[in-house]
Amino acid sequence: MVLKAIFFDIDDTLFDSTQLTIMARRNSIRAMIDAGLPVDEEKALMMLQKIIKRLGPNYPKHYDELLKELGIGWNPKIIAAGVVAYEHTKMGFLKPLPKVIPTLLKLKKRGYRLGVISNGLAVKQWEKLVSLGLHHLFNVVVTSEEVGYEKPDRRIFQIAVEKLNLKPEECVMVGDRIDVDIKGAKSLGMKTIRIKRGKHKAETPKNDKEKPDYEIKKFEELLEILP
Amino acid sequence: MVLKAIFFDIDDTLFDSTQLTIMARRNSIRAMIDAGLPVDEEKALMMLQKIIKRLGPNYPKHYDELLKELGIGWNPKIIAAGVVAYEHTKMGFLKPLPKVIPTLLKLKKRGYRLGVISNGLAVKQWEKLVSLGLHHLFNVVVTSEEVGYEKPDRRIFQIAVEKLNLKPEECVMVGDRIDVDIKGAKSLGMKTIRIKRGKHKAETPKNDKEKPDYEIKKFEELLEILP
């Protein structure tokens, strides 16, 4: 079966989400300390990580919660300092991983259709693609918010494949997460390529259902696998 | 009576809010058109202005509403393109008006205490001060969200004055809006300086209650009025 379409995860596949998030959180803590937050940087960073883990990344008031847990009253100056530093970092350093754009362009030239399958809020995920300058490159972008299913649920992959009028075997999924991207796509019968990057890079497949067809370390290795 | 403190409005007093907002909105429309919005730039801009006027500047989904009014379905790609362009513009061009920082520093050196009295959400207004690099310069910042009263209500001015343990006559309010800044501060007995800038610059006082003690065109003229 000839492969006709390539689907990508966004975070830690198209850009270095792990590194950027660490940097943005640290800068936000530093800015809050500079604005008067009386706390040790490392301690505050650890507390913030836990809060984000507990309340989820899309909760809009992580810093309010941090001040609360630190026993400090609501302080809009400190919160604003954190927000601005976080957004400046994200905006200033949000770049595609090396070779992502030339590789995608070459794959398009080879005739592949390109898509994104991503868990998260549609506008937020599109904001990443726009900031990365990638929003014109994909034929289809499917987010869990829009379809109502999250990776690894096979239905989100199925919807993406159907949008291109293809069969699962004609499509390949490229992602960093074994449990989410690889397992999900494989369960539908798609081909899978795991990119070993970011915070999940040390994980190993638990069984055959989690085993990708290929593993790569650099994005441009796709050009060797996909003729 | 010797003046001891100077309070400032933020928008169109410390930075050119009118100009920046026009630029950010236009850039957001252009980005949405680039992302596929099939509409004339001027027409869409006018529709957006009306939507913001109707739903208020803090409503979080202006672009969703724009698509709805244009009869286009919800489109996260187009919305994201608008959001990113708007935020990039705001972030890249948010700068204090010429001479604001050196003038504030000189006023501080002359012994004045400095404050902000602003209508709006506390964190949002602080985000502006942080982005402008002004958040370390003020002894007190009072927002309508925090105190529950909006300019021109005299109580927001009163709370600000009390925070510095001063009397109204010892304080001066500097702002661009006759109906909001000048009228409100005057009603409490504060001195008032109107800065003729931005979209309200052509307005004239309706009566003595709206007449400022001084009018200036450039921020640094404060140094002539306040010895």
Short mmCIF file of N, CA and C in Angstrom, two decimals, chain B residues 6-170:
data_model
loop_
_atom_site.label_atom_id
_atom_site.label_comp_id
_atom_site.label_asym_id
_atom_site.label_seq_id
_atom_site.Cartn_x
_atom_site.Cartn_y
_atom_site.Cartn_z
N ILE B 6 1.09 62.63 42.36
CA ILE B 6 0.55 62.75 41.00
C ILE B 6 -0.03 61.40 40.59
N PHE B 7 -1.31 61.41 40.22
CA PHE B 7 -1.95 60.19 39.74
C PHE B 7 -2.14 60.26 38.22
N PHE B 8 -1.97 59.11 37.59
CA PHE B 8 -2.07 59.05 36.14
C PHE B 8 -3.11 58.03 35.70
N ASP B 9 -3.77 58.36 34.60
CA ASP B 9 -4.53 57.39 33.84
C ASP B 9 -3.51 56.59 33.01
N ILE B 10 -3.87 55.42 32.51
CA ILE B 10 -2.93 54.63 31.70
C ILE B 10 -3.10 54.89 30.19
N ASP B 11 -4.28 54.50 29.67
CA ASP B 11 -4.52 54.56 28.21
C ASP B 11 -4.50 55.99 27.68
N ASP B 12 -3.72 56.22 26.66
CA ASP B 12 -3.59 57.53 26.01
C ASP B 12 -3.02 58.60 26.94
N THR B 13 -2.50 58.18 28.09
CA THR B 13 -1.78 59.12 28.96
C THR B 13 -0.34 58.64 29.08
N LEU B 14 -0.15 57.36 29.42
CA LEU B 14 1.20 56.80 29.52
C LEU B 14 1.65 56.16 28.21
N PHE B 15 0.70 55.67 27.42
CA PHE B 15 1.05 55.15 26.09
C PHE B 15 -0.05 55.47 25.09
N ASP B 16 0.28 55.34 23.82
CA ASP B 16 -0.65 55.74 22.77
C ASP B 16 -1.63 54.61 22.45
N SER B 17 -2.58 54.46 23.33
CA SER B 17 -3.54 53.38 23.23
C SER B 17 -4.39 53.45 21.95
N THR B 18 -4.80 54.65 21.58
CA THR B 18 -5.64 54.80 20.38
C THR B 18 -4.94 54.27 19.14
N GLN B 19 -3.72 54.74 18.94
CA GLN B 19 -2.93 54.34 17.77
C GLN B 19 -2.66 52.83 17.76
N LEU B 20 -2.28 52.32 18.93
CA LEU B 20 -1.91 50.91 19.04
C LEU B 20 -3.12 50.01 18.78
N THR B 21 -4.26 50.41 19.28
CA THR B 21 -5.46 49.61 19.11
C THR B 21 -5.87 49.57 17.64
N ILE B 22 -5.80 50.72 16.98
CA ILE B 22 -6.13 50.76 15.54
C ILE B 22 -5.21 49.82 14.76
N MET B 23 -3.92 49.91 15.08
CA MET B 23 -2.93 49.09 14.37
C MET B 23 -3.16 47.60 14.64
N ALA B 24 -3.42 47.25 15.89
CA ALA B 24 -3.59 45.84 16.26
C ALA B 24 -4.85 45.26 15.60
N ARG B 25 -5.92 46.05 15.60
CA ARG B 25 -7.16 45.55 14.98
C ARG B 25 -6.98 45.36 13.48
N ARG B 26 -6.33 46.32 12.84
CA ARG B 26 -6.12 46.20 11.40
C ARG B 26 -5.24 44.98 11.08
N ASN B 27 -4.19 44.81 11.86
CA ASN B 27 -3.32 43.65 11.63
C ASN B 27 -4.05 42.34 11.86
N SER B 28 -4.96 42.32 12.83
CA SER B 28 -5.71 41.08 13.07
C SER B 28 -6.64 40.78 11.88
N ILE B 29 -7.28 41.80 11.35
CA ILE B 29 -8.14 41.58 10.17
C ILE B 29 -7.31 41.10 8.98
N ARG B 30 -6.16 41.73 8.77
CA ARG B 30 -5.30 41.32 7.64
C ARG B 30 -4.87 39.86 7.79
N ALA B 31 -4.52 39.48 9.01
CA ALA B 31 -4.08 38.09 9.23
C ALA B 31 -5.23 37.12 9.01
N MET B 32 -6.44 37.53 9.40
CA MET B 32 -7.59 36.64 9.20
C MET B 32 -7.91 36.49 7.71
N ILE B 33 -7.78 37.59 6.97
CA ILE B 33 -7.98 37.51 5.52
C ILE B 33 -6.93 36.58 4.90
N ASP B 34 -5.70 36.73 5.35
CA ASP B 34 -4.61 35.87 4.87
C ASP B 34 -4.87 34.40 5.20
N ALA B 35 -5.57 34.17 6.32
CA ALA B 35 -5.87 32.78 6.73
C ALA B 35 -7.15 32.26 6.09
N GLY B 36 -7.77 33.08 5.23
CA GLY B 36 -8.92 32.57 4.47
C GLY B 36 -10.23 33.29 4.65
N LEU B 37 -10.26 34.34 5.47
CA LEU B 37 -11.52 35.07 5.67
C LEU B 37 -11.88 35.83 4.39
N PRO B 38 -13.01 35.47 3.76
CA PRO B 38 -13.33 36.08 2.46
C PRO B 38 -14.10 37.38 2.65
N VAL B 39 -13.40 38.47 2.95
CA VAL B 39 -14.09 39.71 3.26
C VAL B 39 -13.18 40.90 2.93
N ASP B 40 -13.80 42.02 2.68
CA ASP B 40 -13.05 43.25 2.43
C ASP B 40 -12.49 43.79 3.74
N GLU B 41 -11.22 44.23 3.70
CA GLU B 41 -10.52 44.67 4.91
C GLU B 41 -11.28 45.78 5.64
N GLU B 42 -11.67 46.81 4.91
CA GLU B 42 -12.32 47.96 5.56
C GLU B 42 -13.68 47.58 6.15
N LYS B 43 -14.40 46.77 5.42
CA LYS B 43 -15.72 46.35 5.91
C LYS B 43 -15.58 45.53 7.20
N ALA B 44 -14.62 44.58 7.18
CA ALA B 44 -14.43 43.72 8.35
C ALA B 44 -13.96 44.55 9.55
N LEU B 45 -13.10 45.53 9.30
CA LEU B 45 -12.60 46.38 10.37
C LEU B 45 -13.74 47.16 11.02
N MET B 46 -14.62 47.69 10.21
CA MET B 46 -15.76 48.42 10.75
C MET B 46 -16.68 47.52 11.56
N MET B 47 -16.90 46.31 11.05
CA MET B 47 -17.74 45.36 11.79
C MET B 47 -17.10 45.01 13.13
N LEU B 48 -15.79 44.81 13.12
CA LEU B 48 -15.07 44.46 14.36
C LEU B 48 -15.18 45.59 15.38
N GLN B 49 -14.99 46.82 14.92
CA GLN B 49 -15.11 47.99 15.83
C GLN B 49 -16.47 47.98 16.51
N LYS B 50 -17.51 47.73 15.72
CA LYS B 50 -18.87 47.75 16.27
C LYS B 50 -19.07 46.64 17.30
N ILE B 51 -18.51 45.47 16.97
CA ILE B 51 -18.64 44.33 17.89
C ILE B 51 -17.96 44.64 19.22
N ILE B 52 -16.77 45.24 19.15
CA ILE B 52 -16.03 45.55 20.37
C ILE B 52 -16.77 46.61 21.18
N LYS B 53 -17.36 47.56 20.47
CA LYS B 53 -18.13 48.59 21.16
C LYS B 53 -19.33 47.97 21.86
N ARG B 54 -19.99 47.04 21.17
CA ARG B 54 -21.21 46.45 21.72
C ARG B 54 -20.92 45.48 22.88
N LEU B 55 -19.90 44.65 22.71
CA LEU B 55 -19.66 43.60 23.72
C LEU B 55 -18.60 44.00 24.75
N GLY B 56 -17.96 45.16 24.53
CA GLY B 56 -16.94 45.62 25.49
C GLY B 56 -15.58 45.05 25.15
N PRO B 57 -14.50 45.77 25.55
CA PRO B 57 -13.15 45.35 25.15
C PRO B 57 -12.67 44.08 25.85
N ASN B 58 -13.29 43.72 26.97
CA ASN B 58 -12.80 42.54 27.69
C ASN B 58 -13.54 41.24 27.33
N TYR B 59 -14.53 41.35 26.43
CA TYR B 59 -15.21 40.13 25.95
C TYR B 59 -14.17 39.26 25.23
N PRO B 60 -14.10 37.97 25.55
CA PRO B 60 -12.97 37.18 25.04
C PRO B 60 -13.12 36.64 23.62
N LYS B 61 -14.28 36.83 22.98
CA LYS B 61 -14.47 36.17 21.69
C LYS B 61 -14.96 37.10 20.58
N HIS B 62 -14.26 38.22 20.41
CA HIS B 62 -14.64 39.18 19.36
C HIS B 62 -14.59 38.56 17.97
N TYR B 63 -13.58 37.74 17.73
CA TYR B 63 -13.42 37.20 16.38
C TYR B 63 -14.45 36.11 16.08
N ASP B 64 -14.81 35.33 17.10
CA ASP B 64 -15.88 34.35 16.92
C ASP B 64 -17.15 35.07 16.48
N GLU B 65 -17.41 36.20 17.15
CA GLU B 65 -18.61 36.99 16.85
C GLU B 65 -18.55 37.57 15.43
N LEU B 66 -17.36 38.02 15.04
CA LEU B 66 -17.19 38.57 13.69
C LEU B 66 -17.53 37.51 12.63
N LEU B 67 -17.01 36.30 12.82
CA LEU B 67 -17.30 35.22 11.85
C LEU B 67 -18.80 34.94 11.81
N LYS B 68 -19.40 34.95 13.00
CA LYS B 68 -20.84 34.69 13.08
C LYS B 68 -21.61 35.73 12.29
N GLU B 69 -21.27 37.01 12.52
CA GLU B 69 -21.99 38.09 11.83
C GLU B 69 -21.75 38.07 10.31
N LEU B 70 -20.60 37.54 9.92
CA LEU B 70 -20.31 37.44 8.49
C LEU B 70 -20.98 36.21 7.86
N GLY B 71 -21.65 35.42 8.72
CA GLY B 71 -22.32 34.24 8.21
C GLY B 71 -21.38 33.09 7.90
N ILE B 72 -20.18 33.15 8.50
CA ILE B 72 -19.20 32.09 8.28
C ILE B 72 -19.20 31.20 9.53
N GLY B 73 -19.06 29.92 9.35
CA GLY B 73 -19.02 29.03 10.51
C GLY B 73 -17.79 29.28 11.37
N TRP B 74 -17.83 28.78 12.58
CA TRP B 74 -16.69 28.88 13.50
C TRP B 74 -15.45 28.28 12.84
N ASN B 75 -14.38 29.06 12.81
CA ASN B 75 -13.18 28.59 12.12
C ASN B 75 -11.95 28.90 12.98
N PRO B 76 -11.45 27.89 13.70
CA PRO B 76 -10.36 28.15 14.65
C PRO B 76 -9.07 28.63 13.99
N LYS B 77 -8.84 28.26 12.74
CA LYS B 77 -7.64 28.74 12.04
C LYS B 77 -7.70 30.26 11.88
N ILE B 78 -8.83 30.74 11.39
CA ILE B 78 -8.98 32.19 11.16
C ILE B 78 -8.96 32.95 12.48
N ILE B 79 -9.64 32.43 13.48
CA ILE B 79 -9.66 33.09 14.79
C ILE B 79 -8.24 33.16 15.36
N ALA B 80 -7.52 32.04 15.28
CA ALA B 80 -6.15 32.00 15.82
C ALA B 80 -5.25 32.99 15.08
N ALA B 81 -5.43 33.10 13.78
CA ALA B 81 -4.61 34.05 13.01
C ALA B 81 -4.85 35.47 13.51
N GLY B 82 -6.11 35.80 13.80
CA GLY B 82 -6.45 37.12 14.33
C GLY B 82 -5.86 37.36 15.71
N VAL B 83 -6.00 36.38 16.58
CA VAL B 83 -5.48 36.51 17.96
C VAL B 83 -3.97 36.72 17.94
N VAL B 84 -3.26 35.89 17.18
CA VAL B 84 -1.80 35.98 17.17
C VAL B 84 -1.34 37.32 16.61
N ALA B 85 -1.97 37.79 15.53
CA ALA B 85 -1.58 39.08 14.94
C ALA B 85 -1.84 40.22 15.92
N TYR B 86 -2.99 40.16 16.58
CA TYR B 86 -3.34 41.19 17.57
C TYR B 86 -2.30 41.22 18.69
N GLU B 87 -1.99 40.06 19.22
CA GLU B 87 -1.06 40.02 20.36
C GLU B 87 0.37 40.37 19.97
N HIS B 88 0.77 39.94 18.78
CA HIS B 88 2.12 40.31 18.31
C HIS B 88 2.22 41.83 18.16
N THR B 89 1.18 42.44 17.62
CA THR B 89 1.21 43.90 17.44
C THR B 89 1.27 44.59 18.79
N LYS B 90 0.38 44.20 19.69
CA LYS B 90 0.34 44.83 21.01
C LYS B 90 1.68 44.67 21.72
N MET B 91 2.22 43.47 21.64
CA MET B 91 3.46 43.20 22.35
C MET B 91 4.64 43.95 21.73
N GLY B 92 4.65 43.98 20.41
CA GLY B 92 5.79 44.58 19.73
C GLY B 92 5.80 46.11 19.78
N PHE B 93 4.62 46.70 19.91
CA PHE B 93 4.55 48.16 19.79
C PHE B 93 4.09 48.85 21.07
N LEU B 94 3.94 48.10 22.14
CA LEU B 94 3.53 48.71 23.41
C LEU B 94 4.73 49.38 24.06
N LYS B 95 4.81 50.69 23.89
CA LYS B 95 5.93 51.47 24.42
C LYS B 95 5.36 52.70 25.10
N PRO B 96 6.01 53.21 26.14
CA PRO B 96 5.53 54.46 26.74
C PRO B 96 5.63 55.58 25.72
N LEU B 97 4.77 56.60 25.86
CA LEU B 97 4.88 57.79 25.02
C LEU B 97 6.26 58.41 25.22
N PRO B 98 6.74 59.19 24.24
CA PRO B 98 8.06 59.81 24.37
C PRO B 98 8.17 60.59 25.69
N LYS B 99 9.30 60.46 26.32
CA LYS B 99 9.63 61.22 27.53
C LYS B 99 8.85 60.79 28.78
N VAL B 100 8.02 59.77 28.70
CA VAL B 100 7.26 59.38 29.89
C VAL B 100 8.20 58.92 31.01
N ILE B 101 9.13 58.02 30.69
CA ILE B 101 9.98 57.47 31.75
C ILE B 101 10.91 58.55 32.34
N PRO B 102 11.65 59.30 31.53
CA PRO B 102 12.49 60.35 32.16
C PRO B 102 11.67 61.37 32.94
N THR B 103 10.49 61.71 32.46
CA THR B 103 9.65 62.69 33.18
C THR B 103 9.21 62.12 34.54
N LEU B 104 8.75 60.87 34.54
CA LEU B 104 8.35 60.25 35.81
C LEU B 104 9.52 60.19 36.79
N LEU B 105 10.69 59.86 36.27
CA LEU B 105 11.87 59.77 37.16
C LEU B 105 12.22 61.14 37.75
N LYS B 106 12.11 62.18 36.92
CA LYS B 106 12.40 63.54 37.43
C LYS B 106 11.36 63.96 38.47
N LEU B 107 10.11 63.61 38.22
CA LEU B 107 9.06 63.96 39.19
C LEU B 107 9.29 63.23 40.52
N LYS B 108 9.70 61.98 40.43
CA LYS B 108 10.03 61.23 41.65
C LYS B 108 11.17 61.92 42.40
N LYS B 109 12.16 62.35 41.63
CA LYS B 109 13.33 63.00 42.23
C LYS B 109 12.95 64.31 42.91
N ARG B 110 11.92 64.95 42.36
CA ARG B 110 11.44 66.20 42.98
C ARG B 110 10.61 65.93 44.23
N GLY B 111 10.40 64.66 44.54
CA GLY B 111 9.73 64.33 45.79
C GLY B 111 8.28 63.93 45.67
N TYR B 112 7.72 63.94 44.45
CA TYR B 112 6.32 63.54 44.30
C TYR B 112 6.18 62.03 44.43
N ARG B 113 5.07 61.64 45.05
CA ARG B 113 4.72 60.24 44.97
C ARG B 113 3.84 60.04 43.74
N LEU B 114 3.98 58.86 43.11
CA LEU B 114 3.29 58.61 41.83
C LEU B 114 2.28 57.48 41.97
N GLY B 115 1.16 57.65 41.32
CA GLY B 115 0.14 56.61 41.35
C GLY B 115 -0.58 56.48 40.03
N VAL B 116 -1.37 55.40 39.93
CA VAL B 116 -2.22 55.17 38.76
C VAL B 116 -3.65 54.97 39.23
N ILE B 117 -4.58 55.58 38.55
CA ILE B 117 -6.00 55.33 38.81
C ILE B 117 -6.62 54.94 37.47
N SER B 118 -7.08 53.70 37.37
CA SER B 118 -7.45 53.16 36.06
C SER B 118 -8.73 52.35 36.12
N ASN B 119 -9.59 52.57 35.15
CA ASN B 119 -10.76 51.70 34.99
C ASN B 119 -10.34 50.43 34.26
N GLY B 120 -10.83 49.30 34.72
CA GLY B 120 -10.54 48.05 34.00
C GLY B 120 -10.21 46.91 34.94
N LEU B 121 -9.87 45.78 34.32
CA LEU B 121 -9.49 44.59 35.09
C LEU B 121 -8.08 44.77 35.64
N ALA B 122 -7.90 44.46 36.92
CA ALA B 122 -6.62 44.71 37.59
C ALA B 122 -5.44 44.06 36.87
N VAL B 123 -5.56 42.76 36.59
CA VAL B 123 -4.42 42.07 35.98
C VAL B 123 -4.14 42.63 34.58
N LYS B 124 -5.18 42.92 33.83
CA LYS B 124 -5.00 43.47 32.48
C LYS B 124 -4.30 44.83 32.51
N GLN B 125 -4.70 45.70 33.45
CA GLN B 125 -4.08 47.02 33.54
C GLN B 125 -2.62 46.89 34.01
N TRP B 126 -2.39 45.99 34.96
CA TRP B 126 -1.01 45.75 35.40
C TRP B 126 -0.16 45.16 34.28
N GLU B 127 -0.76 44.32 33.45
CA GLU B 127 -0.01 43.77 32.31
C GLU B 127 0.50 44.89 31.42
N LYS B 128 -0.33 45.94 31.25
CA LYS B 128 0.13 47.08 30.46
C LYS B 128 1.31 47.76 31.15
N LEU B 129 1.19 48.00 32.45
CA LEU B 129 2.29 48.67 33.17
C LEU B 129 3.58 47.84 33.11
N VAL B 130 3.43 46.52 33.25
CA VAL B 130 4.60 45.64 33.18
C VAL B 130 5.22 45.70 31.79
N SER B 131 4.39 45.57 30.76
CA SER B 131 4.90 45.60 29.38
C SER B 131 5.53 46.94 29.04
N LEU B 132 4.99 48.00 29.63
CA LEU B 132 5.56 49.34 29.41
C LEU B 132 6.84 49.55 30.21
N GLY B 133 7.15 48.62 31.11
CA GLY B 133 8.33 48.77 31.97
C GLY B 133 8.13 49.81 33.06
N LEU B 134 6.88 50.07 33.42
CA LEU B 134 6.59 51.14 34.39
C LEU B 134 6.17 50.61 35.76
N HIS B 135 6.12 49.28 35.90
CA HIS B 135 5.48 48.73 37.11
C HIS B 135 6.26 48.96 38.39
N HIS B 136 7.53 49.35 38.25
CA HIS B 136 8.29 49.61 39.48
C HIS B 136 8.24 51.08 39.90
N LEU B 137 7.62 51.91 39.08
CA LEU B 137 7.71 53.36 39.31
C LEU B 137 6.60 53.93 40.19
N PHE B 138 5.52 53.18 40.36
CA PHE B 138 4.36 53.77 41.06
C PHE B 138 4.25 53.30 42.51
N ASN B 139 3.92 54.25 43.39
CA ASN B 139 3.72 53.91 44.80
C ASN B 139 2.38 53.23 45.02
N VAL B 140 1.43 53.54 44.15
CA VAL B 140 0.12 52.94 44.32
C VAL B 140 -0.58 52.84 42.96
N VAL B 141 -1.25 51.73 42.75
CA VAL B 141 -2.04 51.53 41.52
C VAL B 141 -3.43 51.08 41.94
N VAL B 142 -4.42 51.84 41.55
CA VAL B 142 -5.80 51.53 41.94
C VAL B 142 -6.60 51.24 40.67
N THR B 143 -7.22 50.07 40.62
CA THR B 143 -8.06 49.74 39.46
C THR B 143 -9.52 49.63 39.90
N SER B 144 -10.41 49.91 38.97
CA SER B 144 -11.84 49.87 39.31
C SER B 144 -12.27 48.46 39.72
N GLU B 145 -11.66 47.44 39.12
CA GLU B 145 -12.03 46.08 39.52
C GLU B 145 -11.79 45.86 41.00
N GLU B 146 -10.66 46.37 41.48
CA GLU B 146 -10.32 46.11 42.89
C GLU B 146 -11.17 46.88 43.88
N VAL B 147 -11.51 48.14 43.54
CA VAL B 147 -12.20 48.96 44.53
C VAL B 147 -13.72 48.97 44.32
N GLY B 148 -14.17 48.52 43.16
CA GLY B 148 -15.61 48.45 42.95
C GLY B 148 -16.25 49.74 42.46
N TYR B 149 -15.46 50.75 42.18
CA TYR B 149 -15.99 52.00 41.62
C TYR B 149 -15.19 52.35 40.38
N GLU B 150 -15.87 52.93 39.39
CA GLU B 150 -15.18 53.34 38.17
C GLU B 150 -15.09 54.85 38.08
N LYS B 151 -13.95 55.36 37.57
CA LYS B 151 -13.91 56.77 37.22
C LYS B 151 -15.11 57.08 36.32
N PRO B 152 -15.84 58.15 36.43
CA PRO B 152 -15.54 59.33 37.25
C PRO B 152 -16.07 59.28 38.69
N ASP B 153 -16.51 58.13 39.18
CA ASP B 153 -16.98 58.06 40.57
C ASP B 153 -15.90 58.57 41.51
N ARG B 154 -16.25 59.56 42.33
CA ARG B 154 -15.24 60.19 43.19
C ARG B 154 -14.61 59.20 44.17
N ARG B 155 -15.33 58.11 44.47
CA ARG B 155 -14.82 57.17 45.48
C ARG B 155 -13.54 56.45 45.04
N ILE B 156 -13.37 56.22 43.74
CA ILE B 156 -12.12 55.57 43.31
C ILE B 156 -10.94 56.51 43.52
N PHE B 157 -11.17 57.81 43.29
CA PHE B 157 -10.10 58.80 43.53
C PHE B 157 -9.81 58.92 45.04
N GLN B 158 -10.89 58.89 45.81
CA GLN B 158 -10.76 59.00 47.27
C GLN B 158 -9.92 57.86 47.85
N ILE B 159 -10.20 56.64 47.38
CA ILE B 159 -9.46 55.48 47.87
C ILE B 159 -7.98 55.61 47.52
N ALA B 160 -7.70 56.08 46.30
CA ALA B 160 -6.30 56.24 45.89
C ALA B 160 -5.59 57.26 46.78
N VAL B 161 -6.24 58.38 47.03
CA VAL B 161 -5.67 59.44 47.85
C VAL B 161 -5.42 58.95 49.28
N GLU B 162 -6.39 58.21 49.81
CA GLU B 162 -6.27 57.68 51.18
C GLU B 162 -5.14 56.67 51.31
N LYS B 163 -4.89 55.94 50.22
CA LYS B 163 -3.80 54.95 50.27
C LYS B 163 -2.46 55.62 50.52
N LEU B 164 -2.35 56.88 50.14
CA LEU B 164 -1.10 57.63 50.38
C LEU B 164 -1.22 58.54 51.60
N ASN B 165 -2.31 58.40 52.37
CA ASN B 165 -2.53 59.25 53.55
C ASN B 165 -2.45 60.74 53.22
N LEU B 166 -3.02 61.12 52.09
CA LEU B 166 -2.99 62.53 51.69
C LEU B 166 -4.42 63.07 51.61
N LYS B 167 -4.49 64.41 51.43
CA LYS B 167 -5.79 65.02 51.18
C LYS B 167 -5.93 65.23 49.66
N PRO B 168 -7.17 65.27 49.16
CA PRO B 168 -7.36 65.45 47.71
C PRO B 168 -6.62 66.68 47.18
N GLU B 169 -6.63 67.78 47.93
CA GLU B 169 -5.99 69.01 47.45
C GLU B 169 -4.48 68.86 47.30
N GLU B 170 -3.92 67.84 47.93
CA GLU B 170 -2.47 67.62 47.81
C GLU B 170 -2.12 66.75 46.59
#
